[in-house]
Amino acid sequence: MMKLNREKSKQLFARAQQHIPGGVNSPVRAFTSVGGIPVFIKKAKGAYLFDEDGNRYIDYINSWGPMILGHAYQPVVDAIRSKVEDSTSFGAPTELEIQMAELIKKMVPNVDLVRMVNSGTEACMSAVRLARGYTGRNKIIKFEGCYHGHADAFLVKAGSGMATLGIQSVPGVQSYVAQDTLTAAFNNIEEVKKLIAAHPKEIAAIIIEPVAGNMGCIAPAKGFLKALRDLCTEHGIVLIFDEVMTGFRLAKGGTQELFGIEADLVTYGKIIGGGMPVGAFGGKKEIMQHISPLGNVYQAGTLSGNPIAMIAGYTLLKELDSNPSIYKALKEKCKTLSEGIGHILEKKKIPHVINRLGSMMSVHFGNHPVVDFESAKACDNLLFNKFFHHLLENGVYLPPSAFETWFISSTISEEDIQHTLAAVEKF
Ligand SMILES: *Cc1c(COP(=O)(O)O)cnc(C)c1O
């Protein structure tokens, strides 16, 4: 069935494996669970990826989120170009960092102070350290199938690559670290209540993806986030919304705006860097003032607030801020695509569940609602792998795992959606 010539990708993958663990610098890229040879990308523009063999793909990964306005978005490209001659790093403060912080505060509710870091992992890791320093407590609660980056404390029942590769526990994470990470099922408030009751005054933070995107896309049940908010307030627990994926994507102000619920700390990544390595965490001054140099919770970074990364992120955020109709258009596109796919799979009598919120969606093959990690795992993920390769052969690039979210960019056209649906039709 191989129609596309991917000879160069094949050769590059063989070469990469001699020098880079598994041939990749991040596990999900390796196609381990879907099988086959990863596609080596040469360039991308707008809605399309082009591989080393010259094949074109409609991109539904969009660098796992950042490319919300499409690849090589001209204002971002121009902004980077305009800055790069002034040196790529100083390790000293710049006005651009203030502009970035001011813009984030304008777009996002509930942030008095914000610290820039270099990845989503760093943002989440630092937010948890801060919550522990602020409360003087050790334990955290996370949800099964949620991913908060690869810091030790989060590699317990984690989503994304860990879910894809079926890794239960990670050698190298000390048991005493893992012990302090308690887990509950997503959307299950009773389990959270039990954990809090079993560990009175021991829980520093609850960290959650308010819309889960690392086990496929799963929306919070009605009232779930509000109930978490109330529990945290009642028990003096810091509520951390991990908006690395949802921030600036589901709304300008992320899920805090979308659901009207305020977290105590919020973490960002992905879109905030406009495709450069950036993360951020922020929140109320009362908590944030414990971060060094204001307080003693130490956190630092040689390249944090890097000028090239800042100008890329700032330019992208500015576009999103000045053009709120983008979100409505993205949502419409995602609706057309997901309903179209649903309709075709229905016709073909293939049992499926399509979850969708804003410009995030996922397709699971099964008969039951997908509301948490267990229900996501119970789907026919081997069928997903076939689906993935079928679409890839037809020039459509999906995330190479049923445990990942598809991201829509504003450059996806009606024609691209029709091309995708025609490919699904042939499945
Ligand atoms: C991607 C992601 C992270 C990790 O961000 P990195 O930049 O890959 O370190 C953390 N949390 C969520 C929700 C993510 O989707």
Coordinates of C-alpha atoms and ligand atoms in Angstrom, one line a residue:
M1 CA 0.0 0.0 0.0
M2 CA 3.1 2.3 0.2
K3 CA 2.4 4.9 -2.3
L4 CA 4.7 7.6 -1.1
N5 CA 8.4 7.4 -1.6
R6 CA 10.1 7.9 1.8
E7 CA 13.5 6.5 0.9
K8 CA 15.3 9.5 2.3
S9 CA 13.5 9.4 5.6
K10 CA 14.4 5.7 5.8
Q11 CA 18.1 6.4 5.2
L12 CA 18.1 9.3 7.7
F13 CA 16.3 7.2 10.3
A14 CA 19.0 4.5 10.0
R15 CA 21.7 7.1 10.3
A16 CA 20.0 8.9 13.2
Q17 CA 19.8 5.7 15.2
Q18 CA 23.6 5.4 15.2
H19 CA 24.0 8.6 17.1
I20 CA 20.7 9.6 18.8
P21 CA 18.8 7.3 21.2
G22 CA 16.1 5.7 19.1
G23 CA 17.0 8.2 16.3
V24 CA 14.9 10.9 18.0
N25 CA 15.2 13.7 20.5
S26 CA 11.7 13.1 22.0
P27 CA 10.1 9.6 22.2
V28 CA 6.7 10.0 20.4
R29 CA 8.5 11.1 17.2
A30 CA 9.9 7.6 16.8
F31 CA 6.6 6.0 15.6
T32 CA 7.4 3.2 18.1
S33 CA 3.7 2.4 18.8
V34 CA 2.3 3.0 15.3
G35 CA 5.2 1.2 13.7
G36 CA 7.1 2.2 10.6
I37 CA 9.7 4.8 9.8
P38 CA 9.3 8.3 11.2
V39 CA 9.0 11.1 8.6
F40 CA 12.0 13.4 8.4
I41 CA 10.8 17.0 7.9
K42 CA 12.7 19.4 5.7
K43 CA 10.4 22.5 6.0
A44 CA 6.9 23.6 6.6
K45 CA 4.7 26.5 5.5
G46 CA 1.2 27.3 6.6
A47 CA -0.8 24.1 6.9
Y48 CA 1.8 21.9 5.2
L49 CA 4.8 19.8 6.2
F50 CA 7.3 18.8 3.5
D51 CA 9.5 15.8 4.1
E52 CA 13.0 15.1 2.9
D53 CA 11.6 13.1 -0.1
G54 CA 9.5 16.1 -1.1
N55 CA 6.1 14.7 0.0
R56 CA 3.5 17.2 1.3
Y57 CA 1.4 16.5 4.4
I58 CA -1.5 18.5 5.9
D59 CA -0.3 19.0 9.4
Y60 CA -2.6 18.2 12.4
I61 CA 0.2 18.2 14.9
N62 CA 1.5 21.7 14.4
S63 CA 4.6 21.1 16.5
W64 CA 2.2 19.8 19.2
G65 CA 0.4 23.1 19.4
P66 CA 2.6 26.2 18.9
M67 CA 1.8 26.7 15.2
I68 CA -1.7 27.8 15.9
L69 CA -1.5 30.3 13.0
G70 CA 0.4 27.9 10.7
H71 CA 4.0 27.2 10.0
A72 CA 6.5 29.9 9.3
Y73 CA 3.9 32.6 10.1
Q74 CA 5.3 35.6 8.3
P75 CA 5.1 38.2 11.2
V76 CA 7.0 35.7 13.5
V77 CA 9.6 35.0 10.8
D78 CA 10.1 38.7 10.2
A79 CA 10.3 39.5 14.0
I80 CA 12.9 36.9 14.6
R81 CA 14.9 38.1 11.6
S82 CA 14.7 41.7 12.9
K83 CA 16.1 40.7 16.3
V84 CA 18.8 38.2 15.5
E85 CA 21.5 40.7 14.4
D86 CA 21.3 42.2 17.9
S87 CA 22.8 39.0 19.4
T88 CA 20.9 35.9 20.4
S89 CA 21.4 36.0 24.2
F90 CA 22.6 38.4 26.9
G91 CA 22.0 36.8 30.3
A92 CA 20.8 40.3 31.4
P93 CA 17.4 41.9 31.6
T94 CA 15.7 43.4 28.5
E95 CA 12.7 45.6 27.8
L96 CA 11.2 42.8 25.7
E97 CA 10.8 40.6 28.7
I98 CA 8.6 43.3 30.3
Q99 CA 6.6 43.6 27.2
M100 CA 6.1 39.9 27.2
A101 CA 5.0 39.8 30.8
E102 CA 2.6 42.8 30.3
L103 CA 1.1 41.1 27.2
I104 CA 0.6 37.8 29.1
K105 CA -1.1 39.6 32.0
K106 CA -3.3 41.5 29.6
M107 CA -4.5 38.3 27.8
V108 CA -4.7 36.0 30.8
P109 CA -6.8 36.4 34.0
N110 CA -5.4 36.1 37.4
V111 CA -1.7 36.6 36.9
D112 CA 0.1 39.2 38.9
L113 CA 3.6 38.0 38.3
V114 CA 5.0 35.7 35.7
R115 CA 8.4 34.1 35.3
M116 CA 9.7 32.9 31.9
V117 CA 11.4 29.5 31.5
N118 CA 12.5 27.4 28.6
S119 CA 10.0 24.6 28.4
G120 CA 6.6 23.4 29.6
T121 CA 8.5 20.8 31.8
E122 CA 10.4 23.6 33.5
A123 CA 7.2 25.6 34.1
C124 CA 5.4 22.7 35.7
M125 CA 8.4 21.6 37.7
S126 CA 8.9 25.1 39.0
A127 CA 5.3 25.7 39.8
V128 CA 5.2 22.5 41.9
R129 CA 8.4 23.5 43.8
L130 CA 6.8 26.9 44.5
A131 CA 3.6 25.3 45.7
R132 CA 5.7 23.1 48.1
G133 CA 7.8 26.0 49.2
Y134 CA 4.7 28.2 49.8
T135 CA 2.6 25.6 51.7
G136 CA 5.5 23.8 53.4
R137 CA 3.8 20.5 52.3
N138 CA 5.3 17.7 50.2
K139 CA 2.6 15.8 48.3
I140 CA 0.9 16.6 45.1
I141 CA -2.1 15.2 43.3
K142 CA -2.1 14.6 39.6
F143 CA -4.5 12.8 37.3
E144 CA -3.9 9.6 35.4
G145 CA -3.1 10.2 31.8
C146 CA -2.2 13.8 32.3
Y147 CA 1.2 14.9 31.2
H148 CA 3.1 17.8 32.9
G149 CA 6.5 17.3 31.3
H150 CA 9.3 14.9 32.2
A151 CA 10.3 16.1 35.7
D152 CA 10.6 13.2 38.2
A153 CA 7.5 14.0 40.2
F154 CA 5.2 13.9 37.1
L155 CA 6.3 10.5 35.7
V156 CA 3.7 8.6 37.6
K157 CA 0.7 7.3 35.5
A158 CA 1.6 10.0 32.9
G159 CA 0.0 10.5 29.5
S160 CA 1.7 11.3 26.2
G161 CA 4.8 9.2 25.3
M162 CA 4.6 7.2 28.6
A163 CA 1.0 6.2 27.8
T164 CA 1.9 5.5 24.1
L165 CA 4.9 3.3 25.1
G166 CA 2.9 1.7 27.9
I167 CA 5.6 2.6 30.5
Q168 CA 4.2 2.1 34.0
S169 CA 7.0 3.4 36.2
V170 CA 10.3 5.0 35.2
P171 CA 13.6 3.6 36.3
G172 CA 15.7 6.5 37.7
V173 CA 12.8 8.1 39.5
Q174 CA 13.5 7.4 43.1
S175 CA 10.6 5.7 45.0
Y176 CA 10.5 8.4 47.6
V177 CA 9.9 11.0 44.9
A178 CA 7.2 8.9 43.2
Q179 CA 5.5 8.3 46.7
D180 CA 4.8 12.0 47.0
T181 CA 2.8 12.0 43.7
L182 CA -0.7 10.8 44.4
T183 CA -3.0 10.1 41.4
A184 CA -6.7 10.1 40.8
A185 CA -8.8 9.4 37.7
F186 CA -9.5 12.4 35.6
N187 CA -13.1 13.6 36.1
N188 CA -13.4 11.7 39.4
I189 CA -13.9 14.2 42.3
E190 CA -14.6 11.4 44.8
E191 CA -11.2 10.0 44.4
V192 CA -9.6 13.4 45.0
K193 CA -11.7 13.9 48.1
K194 CA -10.5 10.5 49.4
L195 CA -6.8 11.4 48.8
I196 CA -7.2 14.7 50.6
A197 CA -8.9 12.9 53.5
A198 CA -6.2 10.3 53.7
H199 CA -3.4 12.9 53.7
P200 CA -4.7 15.8 55.9
K201 CA -2.5 19.0 55.5
E202 CA 0.0 17.1 53.5
I203 CA -1.0 18.1 50.0
A204 CA 0.8 21.1 48.5
A205 CA -0.8 21.2 45.1
I206 CA -3.2 19.7 42.7
I207 CA -1.9 19.9 39.1
I208 CA -4.3 19.3 36.2
E209 CA -4.6 19.8 32.5
P210 CA -8.0 21.5 32.7
V211 CA -8.8 20.0 29.3
A212 CA -6.7 16.9 29.0
G213 CA -4.7 16.6 25.8
N214 CA -2.2 13.9 26.5
M215 CA -4.5 10.9 26.4
G216 CA -6.4 12.1 23.4
C217 CA -8.5 15.1 24.0
I218 CA -10.8 14.9 27.1
A219 CA -12.9 17.7 28.4
P220 CA -13.6 18.2 32.1
A221 CA -17.0 16.9 33.2
K222 CA -19.5 19.6 34.1
G223 CA -18.6 21.0 37.6
F224 CA -15.4 19.0 37.9
L225 CA -13.0 22.0 37.8
K226 CA -15.2 24.1 40.1
A227 CA -15.3 21.2 42.6
L228 CA -11.5 21.0 42.5
R229 CA -11.3 24.8 43.0
D230 CA -13.5 24.6 46.0
L231 CA -11.6 21.6 47.5
C232 CA -8.3 23.5 47.1
T233 CA -9.7 26.6 48.7
E234 CA -11.1 24.6 51.6
H235 CA -7.9 22.7 52.3
G236 CA -5.3 25.3 51.6
I237 CA -4.0 23.4 48.5
V238 CA -2.5 25.3 45.6
L239 CA -4.5 24.6 42.4
I240 CA -2.2 24.5 39.3
F241 CA -3.7 24.7 35.9
D242 CA -1.2 23.2 33.4
E243 CA -2.1 25.3 30.4
V244 CA 1.0 24.4 28.4
M245 CA -1.4 22.9 25.7
T246 CA -4.6 24.9 26.3
G247 CA -3.1 28.3 27.1
F248 CA -3.7 30.8 24.2
R249 CA -5.4 28.0 22.3
L250 CA -8.8 27.4 23.7
A251 CA -9.2 31.1 24.4
K252 CA -6.9 34.1 24.7
G253 CA -7.0 33.6 28.5
G254 CA -6.9 29.8 28.2
T255 CA -9.2 27.6 30.3
Q256 CA -9.4 30.0 33.1
E257 CA -11.3 32.3 30.8
L258 CA -13.2 29.6 29.0
F259 CA -14.6 28.0 32.2
G260 CA -14.5 31.1 34.4
I261 CA -12.4 29.3 37.0
E262 CA -9.3 30.8 38.6
A263 CA -6.3 28.6 39.4
D264 CA -3.7 29.7 42.0
L265 CA -0.8 29.1 39.6
V266 CA -0.8 28.6 35.8
T267 CA 1.8 27.1 33.6
Y268 CA 2.4 27.8 29.9
G269 CA 4.5 26.5 27.1
K270 CA 4.0 25.6 23.4
I271 CA 2.1 28.6 21.9
I272 CA 3.7 31.1 24.3
G273 CA 7.1 30.6 22.5
G274 CA 5.8 30.9 18.9
G275 CA 7.7 27.7 18.0
M276 CA 10.8 28.6 20.1
P277 CA 11.7 26.8 23.4
V278 CA 9.7 28.8 26.0
G279 CA 7.6 28.1 29.0
A280 CA 6.2 30.3 31.8
F281 CA 4.5 30.1 35.2
G282 CA 2.6 32.7 37.0
G283 CA -0.1 33.6 39.4
K284 CA -1.1 35.7 42.4
K285 CA 1.6 37.8 43.9
E286 CA 1.0 36.2 47.3
I287 CA 2.4 33.0 46.0
M288 CA 4.7 34.2 43.3
Q289 CA 6.6 36.5 45.7
H290 CA 8.2 33.4 47.2
I291 CA 10.2 32.8 44.0
S292 CA 13.9 34.0 44.1
P293 CA 15.1 36.7 44.2
L294 CA 12.0 37.9 45.9
G295 CA 11.8 34.8 48.1
N296 CA 13.8 31.7 48.8
V297 CA 12.2 29.2 46.4
Y298 CA 15.1 29.1 44.0
Q299 CA 14.5 29.0 40.2
A300 CA 16.8 30.2 37.5
G301 CA 17.8 29.8 33.8
T302 CA 20.8 30.9 31.7
L303 CA 18.6 31.3 28.6
S304 CA 15.3 32.2 30.3
G305 CA 13.7 35.2 28.6
N306 CA 15.9 34.7 25.6
P307 CA 15.4 37.6 23.2
I308 CA 14.8 35.5 20.1
A309 CA 12.4 33.2 21.9
M310 CA 10.6 36.3 23.4
I311 CA 10.2 38.1 20.1
A312 CA 8.8 34.9 18.5
G313 CA 6.3 34.3 21.3
Y314 CA 5.4 38.0 21.7
T315 CA 4.6 38.4 18.1
L316 CA 2.4 35.3 18.0
L317 CA 0.5 36.3 21.2
K318 CA 0.1 39.8 19.9
E319 CA -1.6 38.5 16.8
L320 CA -3.9 36.3 18.9
D321 CA -4.7 39.2 21.2
S322 CA -5.6 41.6 18.4
N323 CA -7.7 39.2 16.5
P324 CA -10.1 37.3 18.7
S325 CA -12.1 36.0 15.8
I326 CA -9.3 33.5 15.2
Y327 CA -10.7 31.4 18.0
K328 CA -14.2 31.2 16.5
A329 CA -12.7 30.3 13.1
L330 CA -10.5 27.6 14.6
K331 CA -13.5 26.1 16.4
E332 CA -15.6 26.1 13.2
K333 CA -12.8 24.3 11.3
C334 CA -12.4 21.7 14.0
K335 CA -16.2 21.2 14.1
T336 CA -16.3 20.6 10.3
L337 CA -13.4 18.2 10.4
S338 CA -14.6 16.2 13.4
E339 CA -18.2 16.0 12.3
G340 CA -17.1 15.0 8.8
I341 CA -14.9 12.2 10.1
G342 CA -17.7 11.1 12.5
H343 CA -20.1 10.9 9.6
I344 CA -17.8 8.8 7.5
L345 CA -16.9 6.4 10.3
E346 CA -20.6 6.1 11.1
K347 CA -21.4 5.1 7.5
K348 CA -18.6 2.6 7.6
K349 CA -20.0 1.2 10.9
I350 CA -16.6 1.6 12.6
P351 CA -17.2 2.2 16.3
H352 CA -15.6 5.5 17.3
V353 CA -15.6 8.3 19.8
I354 CA -14.6 11.8 18.7
N355 CA -13.8 14.3 21.5
R356 CA -13.5 17.9 20.6
L357 CA -13.1 21.2 22.3
G358 CA -12.2 24.4 20.5
S359 CA -9.3 23.6 18.1
M360 CA -8.3 20.3 19.9
M361 CA -9.8 17.0 19.0
S362 CA -9.1 13.2 19.0
V363 CA -10.5 10.1 17.4
H364 CA -10.7 6.9 19.5
F365 CA -12.0 3.6 18.2
G366 CA -14.4 2.2 20.7
N367 CA -18.1 2.0 21.8
H368 CA -17.8 3.7 25.2
P369 CA -17.4 7.4 26.1
V370 CA -13.7 8.4 26.6
V371 CA -13.7 10.4 29.8
D372 CA -10.4 9.3 31.5
F373 CA -7.2 7.3 31.0
E374 CA -8.9 3.9 31.5
S375 CA -11.5 4.5 28.9
A376 CA -8.9 5.9 26.5
K377 CA -6.7 2.8 27.0
A378 CA -9.7 0.5 26.5
C379 CA -10.2 1.7 22.9
D380 CA -8.9 -0.2 19.8
N381 CA -5.6 1.5 19.6
L382 CA -4.2 -1.0 17.0
L383 CA -7.0 0.2 14.7
F384 CA -5.8 3.8 15.4
N385 CA -2.3 2.8 14.2
K386 CA -3.8 1.6 10.9
F387 CA -5.8 4.7 10.6
F388 CA -2.7 6.8 11.2
H389 CA -0.7 5.1 8.5
H390 CA -3.6 5.2 6.1
L391 CA -3.8 8.9 6.4
L392 CA -0.1 9.4 6.3
E393 CA 0.0 7.6 3.0
N394 CA -2.7 10.0 1.8
G395 CA -0.8 13.1 2.8
V396 CA -2.3 13.7 6.2
Y397 CA -0.1 13.9 9.2
L398 CA -1.8 13.0 12.5
P399 CA -0.1 12.6 15.9
P400 CA 1.4 9.1 15.8
S401 CA -0.6 7.9 18.9
A402 CA -4.2 7.6 20.0
F403 CA -3.1 9.2 23.2
E404 CA -2.3 12.6 21.6
T405 CA -4.5 15.5 20.6
W406 CA -4.9 16.8 17.0
F407 CA -4.3 20.5 16.7
I408 CA -6.0 22.7 14.1
S409 CA -4.2 25.7 12.8
S410 CA -5.9 28.7 11.2
T411 CA -4.2 28.0 7.9
I412 CA -6.1 24.7 7.4
S413 CA -8.4 25.5 4.5
E414 CA -11.8 24.0 3.6
E415 CA -10.0 22.2 0.8
D416 CA -7.5 20.7 3.3
I417 CA -10.4 19.5 5.4
Q418 CA -12.1 18.0 2.3
H419 CA -8.8 16.3 1.3
T420 CA -8.6 14.8 4.8
L421 CA -12.2 13.6 4.7
A422 CA -11.6 12.0 1.2
A423 CA -8.7 10.1 2.7
V424 CA -10.8 8.9 5.6
E425 CA -13.5 7.9 3.1
K426 CA -10.9 5.5 1.6
F427 CA -10.1 3.9 5.0
Ligands
LIG1 C1 3.8 19.5 26.2 C2 3.3 19.6 27.6 C3 4.2 19.7 28.7 C4 5.7 19.7 28.6 O1 6.1 20.8 27.8 P1 7.6 20.6 27.2 O2 7.8 22.0 26.5 O3 7.5 19.5 26.2 O4 8.6 20.4 28.3 C5 3.6 19.9 30.0 N1 2.3 19.9 30.1 C6 1.4 19.8 29.1 C7 -0.1 19.8 29.3 C8 1.9 19.5 27.8 O5 1.0 19.3 26.8

